[in-house]
XYZ file of C-alpha atoms in Angstrom:
430
model
C -51.427 111.924 38.505
C -52.087 112.534 35.037
C -53.537 116.783 35.141
C -54.800 116.975 31.602
C -58.248 117.486 32.637
C -61.375 118.584 30.367
C -60.878 122.077 27.809
C -63.246 124.839 30.180
C -66.960 124.910 29.226
C -66.344 127.590 26.500
C -63.213 126.517 24.100
C -60.464 128.679 23.913
C -59.849 130.850 20.572
C -56.200 129.848 20.962
C -53.678 127.184 22.087
C -54.283 125.637 25.601
C -51.399 123.842 26.521
C -51.511 122.084 29.988
C -48.785 120.924 32.583
C -48.169 117.371 33.212
C -46.238 115.238 35.295
C -43.073 114.500 33.272
C -41.693 111.019 33.189
C -38.097 110.993 33.233
C -34.951 108.864 33.489
C -33.325 108.147 36.809
C -30.211 109.459 35.635
C -28.354 107.269 38.585
C -29.781 104.387 36.662
C -28.715 104.541 33.007
C -25.146 105.583 31.841
C -25.979 108.119 30.874
C -28.625 111.029 29.793
C -27.017 111.821 26.677
C -26.808 107.434 26.338
C -30.422 106.867 26.261
C -32.067 109.576 24.086
C -32.564 109.267 19.777
C -33.742 111.581 17.049
C -37.344 110.933 16.871
C -38.860 107.785 15.806
C -37.888 108.847 11.816
C -35.572 110.173 11.600
C -32.882 107.210 12.379
C -31.457 107.530 8.844
C -28.087 105.995 9.051
C -27.505 102.130 8.373
C -26.320 100.812 11.897
C -28.530 103.609 13.313
C -30.982 101.856 15.124
C -28.347 99.416 15.995
C -26.374 102.513 17.474
C -28.831 103.309 19.651
C -29.468 100.494 21.027
C -26.020 99.305 22.133
C -25.561 102.910 23.114
C -27.620 102.007 26.577
C -29.796 99.551 27.393
C -32.276 102.018 28.724
C -31.992 103.650 25.306
C -35.686 104.474 24.340
C -34.959 103.786 20.812
C -36.077 100.714 22.430
C -39.645 101.902 23.287
C -40.651 104.310 20.143
C -38.602 101.502 17.083
C -38.953 98.110 19.368
C -37.795 95.363 16.999
C -40.235 92.042 16.559
C -41.205 89.974 14.016
C -44.488 91.560 13.578
C -46.297 95.115 14.334
C -48.577 93.553 17.106
C -45.433 92.113 19.218
C -43.487 95.009 18.807
C -46.011 96.837 20.468
C -46.360 94.336 22.838
C -42.659 94.393 23.339
C -42.557 98.471 24.186
C -45.179 98.337 26.296
C -43.904 95.519 28.782
C -40.586 96.920 28.569
C -42.633 100.686 29.628
C -43.612 98.877 32.789
C -41.056 97.151 33.473
C -38.908 100.342 33.514
C -41.325 102.163 35.633
C -41.238 99.593 38.097
C -37.731 99.243 38.327
C -37.576 102.959 38.913
C -35.493 103.568 35.704
C -38.010 106.010 34.462
C -40.016 107.757 37.599
C -42.542 110.854 37.151
C -41.955 113.722 38.447
C -43.896 114.958 41.483
C -45.272 118.228 40.448
C -47.471 118.999 36.987
C -45.336 121.058 35.146
C -44.523 122.618 32.244
C -41.034 122.255 31.111
C -38.726 124.391 29.418
C -36.226 122.836 26.431
C -33.315 124.536 25.981
C -30.763 123.339 22.671
C -27.687 124.605 21.584
C -25.015 123.755 19.306
C -21.300 125.146 18.570
C -22.854 127.510 16.189
C -24.094 129.745 17.643
C -27.559 128.288 17.782
C -29.682 128.943 20.939
C -33.874 127.406 20.924
C -35.461 127.720 24.235
C -39.380 126.005 24.100
C -41.987 124.568 26.355
C -42.988 121.337 26.677
C -46.588 120.113 27.506
C -49.895 118.923 26.875
C -51.348 120.409 23.727
C -54.934 119.799 23.700
C -55.744 118.378 20.694
C -57.903 120.317 17.695
C -58.891 119.616 14.237
C -57.673 121.676 11.286
C -61.072 122.915 11.079
C -60.813 124.915 14.625
C -57.491 126.781 13.255
C -56.272 126.596 16.240
C -52.588 123.519 15.143
C -51.928 123.967 11.580
C -50.766 120.585 9.432
C -48.644 122.107 6.832
C -47.950 118.024 5.123
C -49.907 115.307 4.209
C -49.759 111.812 6.341
C -49.292 108.567 5.005
C -52.604 106.730 6.421
C -50.093 103.110 7.474
C -47.631 105.522 9.266
C -50.234 106.881 11.723
C -51.743 103.202 12.098
C -48.213 102.496 13.222
C -47.801 105.523 16.191
C -51.545 104.683 16.756
C -50.823 101.128 17.349
C -47.719 101.649 19.421
C -49.469 104.292 21.527
C -52.615 102.588 22.541
C -50.586 99.502 23.590
C -47.772 101.986 26.096
C -50.151 104.101 26.884
C -48.011 107.231 26.442
C -46.486 110.021 24.321
C -43.353 108.790 24.032
C -42.114 111.860 21.938
C -42.177 115.858 22.168
C -43.509 116.590 18.316
C -42.453 120.621 17.202
C -45.129 122.979 16.981
C -43.698 126.854 16.004
C -45.681 130.125 16.640
C -45.695 133.749 16.000
C -45.313 135.535 19.303
C -44.682 138.737 20.446
C -40.641 137.677 21.117
C -38.695 138.863 23.993
C -41.706 141.028 25.098
C -44.317 138.244 26.096
C -45.101 137.031 28.647
C -44.824 133.261 27.646
C -40.251 134.271 26.374
C -39.667 136.106 29.613
C -40.783 133.776 31.794
C -38.610 131.170 29.398
C -36.152 133.008 30.337
C -36.387 133.574 33.769
C -36.303 130.312 34.223
C -33.291 129.242 32.192
C -31.729 131.139 34.264
C -32.067 128.561 37.784
C -29.789 125.106 37.699
C -31.613 122.901 35.214
C -33.417 119.478 36.046
C -30.856 117.689 33.654
C -28.274 119.232 31.285
C -26.997 116.664 28.794
C -24.517 116.919 25.582
C -26.234 114.139 22.464
C -23.043 112.760 20.376
C -24.271 115.299 16.949
C -22.827 118.169 19.277
C -25.930 119.362 20.281
C -26.551 120.504 23.937
C -29.544 119.828 26.078
C -31.464 121.307 29.255
C -34.518 121.417 30.585
C -36.233 123.287 33.636
C -40.145 122.755 35.267
C -42.196 125.760 35.301
C -44.807 124.605 38.589
C -45.896 128.245 39.702
C -49.001 128.321 39.332
C -48.813 132.043 38.356
C -46.148 131.544 35.955
C -48.135 128.599 34.433
C -51.494 130.837 34.230
C -49.433 133.084 32.832
C -48.134 130.971 30.162
C -51.721 129.453 29.728
C -53.213 133.239 29.293
C -50.719 134.096 26.387
C -50.822 130.951 24.624
C -54.597 131.696 24.364
C -54.080 134.129 22.145
C -52.259 132.014 19.103
C -52.280 129.420 16.891
C -49.227 127.273 16.169
C -48.071 125.522 12.941
C -46.867 121.804 13.224
C -43.043 121.948 12.357
C -42.492 118.369 12.353
C -45.114 115.366 13.411
C -47.421 115.373 11.448
C -48.371 111.630 12.154
C -47.595 112.282 15.588
C -50.391 115.004 15.551
C -52.558 112.626 12.910
C -52.552 109.642 15.344
C -53.462 111.995 18.739
C -56.173 113.339 16.392
C -57.353 109.345 16.455
C -56.974 108.310 19.484
C -58.523 111.468 20.671
C -61.575 109.747 18.605
C -61.888 106.482 20.013
C -62.093 107.972 23.552
C -64.577 109.237 25.004
C -64.186 112.767 26.575
C -62.678 114.216 29.010
C -59.890 112.141 29.128
C -56.019 112.143 28.909
C -55.942 111.277 25.154
C -57.710 114.814 24.758
C -53.843 116.423 25.276
C -50.924 115.238 23.611
C -47.377 115.976 24.334
C -45.584 119.014 22.592
C -42.904 121.515 22.403
C -43.627 124.744 21.182
C -41.372 127.294 19.884
C -42.159 131.109 19.643
C -40.540 131.431 16.402
C -40.480 135.544 16.383
C -37.673 134.997 19.513
C -36.037 131.636 18.057
C -35.915 131.138 14.498
C -35.697 127.308 13.612
C -34.090 125.943 10.833
C -35.935 124.908 8.421
C -33.809 121.958 5.587
C -34.989 119.551 3.183
C -36.472 115.933 3.461
C -34.660 113.787 0.629
C -35.954 111.068 -1.104
C -34.916 107.604 -2.454
C -35.612 106.082 -5.159
C -35.160 102.213 -4.460
C -35.018 99.846 -8.296
C -34.673 103.369 -9.781
C -31.214 103.463 -11.378
C -30.370 106.915 -12.051
C -29.779 106.185 -15.982
C -32.962 105.332 -15.947
C -34.911 107.850 -14.280
C -32.898 110.657 -16.177
C -33.390 109.110 -19.524
C -37.379 109.212 -18.488
C -36.997 113.046 -18.011
C -35.430 113.353 -22.220
C -37.472 116.221 -23.364
C -39.014 117.220 -20.043
C -36.253 118.652 -18.398
C -33.086 119.985 -18.343
C -30.212 117.689 -16.995
C -26.724 118.509 -16.637
C -24.090 116.572 -15.181
C -22.158 118.400 -12.428
C -19.008 116.624 -11.767
C -18.353 118.520 -8.099
C -18.335 117.840 -5.178
C -21.568 117.167 -3.392
C -21.471 120.657 -1.431
C -20.564 122.745 -4.152
C -23.552 120.599 -6.230
C -26.132 121.902 -3.386
C -24.890 125.279 -3.830
C -25.831 124.958 -7.540
C -29.080 123.396 -7.000
C -29.566 126.345 -4.396
C -29.182 128.446 -7.916
C -31.028 126.702 -9.769
C -34.245 126.923 -7.344
C -33.866 130.874 -6.916
C -35.328 130.830 -10.749
C -37.841 127.334 -10.804
C -38.190 123.742 -10.303
C -34.675 122.220 -9.188
C -33.379 118.732 -8.527
C -29.913 117.683 -7.800
C -30.121 113.114 -8.479
C -26.945 111.182 -6.972
C -26.526 107.052 -6.803
C -24.111 106.869 -9.523
C -21.300 108.333 -8.431
C -22.304 112.103 -10.102
C -24.645 114.600 -9.286
C -27.067 115.491 -11.850
C -28.792 118.815 -11.245
C -32.101 118.595 -12.769
C -34.526 122.247 -13.675
C -36.627 123.712 -16.398
C -39.429 121.674 -16.041
C -41.538 121.524 -19.844
C -44.297 123.996 -18.855
C -46.760 121.788 -20.807
C -46.370 119.011 -18.274
C -46.392 120.610 -15.931
C -49.863 122.364 -17.283
C -50.805 118.441 -18.057
C -49.557 117.068 -14.384
C -49.769 119.714 -11.881
C -53.354 120.149 -10.054
C -54.546 123.653 -11.242
C -57.218 124.246 -8.267
C -54.453 124.908 -5.947
C -53.013 128.196 -4.883
C -49.521 129.197 -7.047
C -47.695 129.181 -4.580
C -48.661 125.215 -4.128
C -48.156 124.026 -8.017
C -44.915 125.554 -8.042
C -43.265 123.483 -5.057
C -40.472 121.505 -5.810
C -42.263 118.863 -3.803
C -45.204 119.094 -5.431
C -43.630 118.664 -9.111
C -42.052 116.043 -8.172
C -44.787 114.056 -6.515
C -47.552 115.209 -9.247
C -45.363 115.460 -12.333
C -42.094 112.664 -11.466
C -43.385 110.216 -8.792
C -46.831 109.471 -10.702
C -46.814 110.143 -13.996
C -43.752 109.717 -15.422
C -42.093 107.352 -12.849
C -44.890 105.677 -11.654
C -44.100 105.057 -8.487
C -46.633 105.233 -5.655
C -45.632 108.197 -2.885
C -47.014 105.902 0.055
C -44.941 102.649 -0.981
C -42.459 102.125 1.391
C -40.972 99.831 -1.271
C -40.315 101.637 -4.200
C -39.868 105.600 -2.129
C -37.871 106.544 1.153
C -37.880 109.966 3.231
C -34.636 110.826 4.611
C -33.498 113.747 6.111
C -29.953 113.518 6.438
C -28.683 114.106 3.113
C -25.395 112.552 3.154
C -26.693 109.192 4.089
C -29.039 109.425 0.969
C -26.499 110.107 -1.164
C -24.666 106.395 0.197
C -27.508 104.828 0.291
C -28.420 105.261 -4.053
C -24.977 104.383 -4.334
C -24.947 101.040 -2.132
C -28.536 99.856 -3.172
C -28.420 101.190 -6.920
C -31.337 103.564 -6.234
C -31.843 107.346 -7.165
C -30.909 109.984 -4.755
C -33.810 113.284 -5.523
C -32.085 115.926 -3.347
C -34.649 118.137 -2.132
C -33.517 122.587 -1.500
C -36.006 124.348 1.566
C -38.792 125.886 1.146
C -39.063 129.264 3.378
C -41.273 128.939 6.619
C -43.698 131.793 5.488
C -44.220 129.780 2.187
C -45.216 126.608 4.852
C -47.292 129.630 6.703
C -49.391 130.857 4.258
C -50.240 127.797 3.110
C -51.136 126.023 5.728
C -53.665 129.878 6.764
C -54.738 129.043 3.563
C -55.885 125.348 4.580
C -53.611 123.771 2.118
C -51.079 121.023 2.943
C -48.508 120.594 1.012
C -47.006 117.167 -0.436
C -45.798 114.464 2.525
C -42.389 115.371 4.333
C -41.742 118.626 1.918
C -40.067 119.829 4.579
C -37.509 119.304 7.720
C -37.497 121.700 10.898
C -34.818 122.190 13.395
C -33.327 121.394 15.529
C -35.936 119.189 16.590
C -36.528 117.849 19.971
C -34.874 114.232 21.112
C -36.214 112.019 22.140
C -36.035 110.632 25.917
C -35.631 113.774 27.658
C -39.495 113.734 28.586
C -42.537 111.246 28.653
C -45.956 111.366 29.323
C -47.994 109.138 30.372
C -51.385 108.560 30.037
C -52.131 106.316 32.418
C -50.188 107.015 35.693
């Protein structure tokens, strides 16, 4: 049933987005569509997040994207068995026609985002078609690859952006025309976001979209580890195969700008007092007796002048800025562009983590990467660690570095809104 076949004889210069038979929940078999969705696997951050999602509905997608068992192999086997069972029971049902899917998200603050979900031809960074901007952690790629091998499925789309022609682009006009029709599904998740999905199946519309997208390159906004996983799995399977393609949501940010937020760090086993004492003479440190909102405003002001961070975990906030230039000269690699050397994430990883605190950036026992600001602070206060709150990077900085082939430190940005997991899946062996 999968229609993502081999690439054409001459490779297109840009994006190759292919229709597929979407795998979707039968709404008559689940409590509600909202109850079976989840944030992406790496955003389930609150202390009871996993339990909360598992309890929301026995068919919540988290049982596939974050299976729980005693070992990695047991978890992956469990996810594969769960997926097969849901397919045989009709909980998940493939759509009858291959389609590209228009996906809409909106919230109460006036945000409206629309994009296309499809199977995108997997490419290498050197091809300049899909641009990564962050490094990845090998153990996470290995974990995601093992899960995809076991399930033979793309369980959740990653988020890509491209700069199209705004409202005049053929793709945008088709998306907005399709969005005037009744949707395949409509639901509102507990975070207040509304989600709607439509299918594009008309051959003429599909051809126009594919022709338009073939002129563009994309930036990975969210899902570097999953894209690296797609690349690994494609290399493992002889081409042509369904593994030549991976599930993505593609958004034209000329028409629908994304929000860019920071990803914070939680340093396990490093109390705030110890983290700050190691900075004596190396950074300026000021205690802020302010609520979180005002402390973040102070961080934003300081970030306009240079590298700045907000530490938390001891009941107060501490603004850390103005690093010693000699320290930066000694610790930040000089062979990268200035825009990379001056990133807050670069200084945090190259200077603070590596040289000041001696914390390995890829060790889950020492550091966690958390999207939610309040959750990061609460975890630090509860566990006695240090929360390092970051200021977001502008999208144009991210895109410019990616076009130069320069990757940012891992978990440097959080683009959003992120697609909800569980609305449409892609099975590779149906």
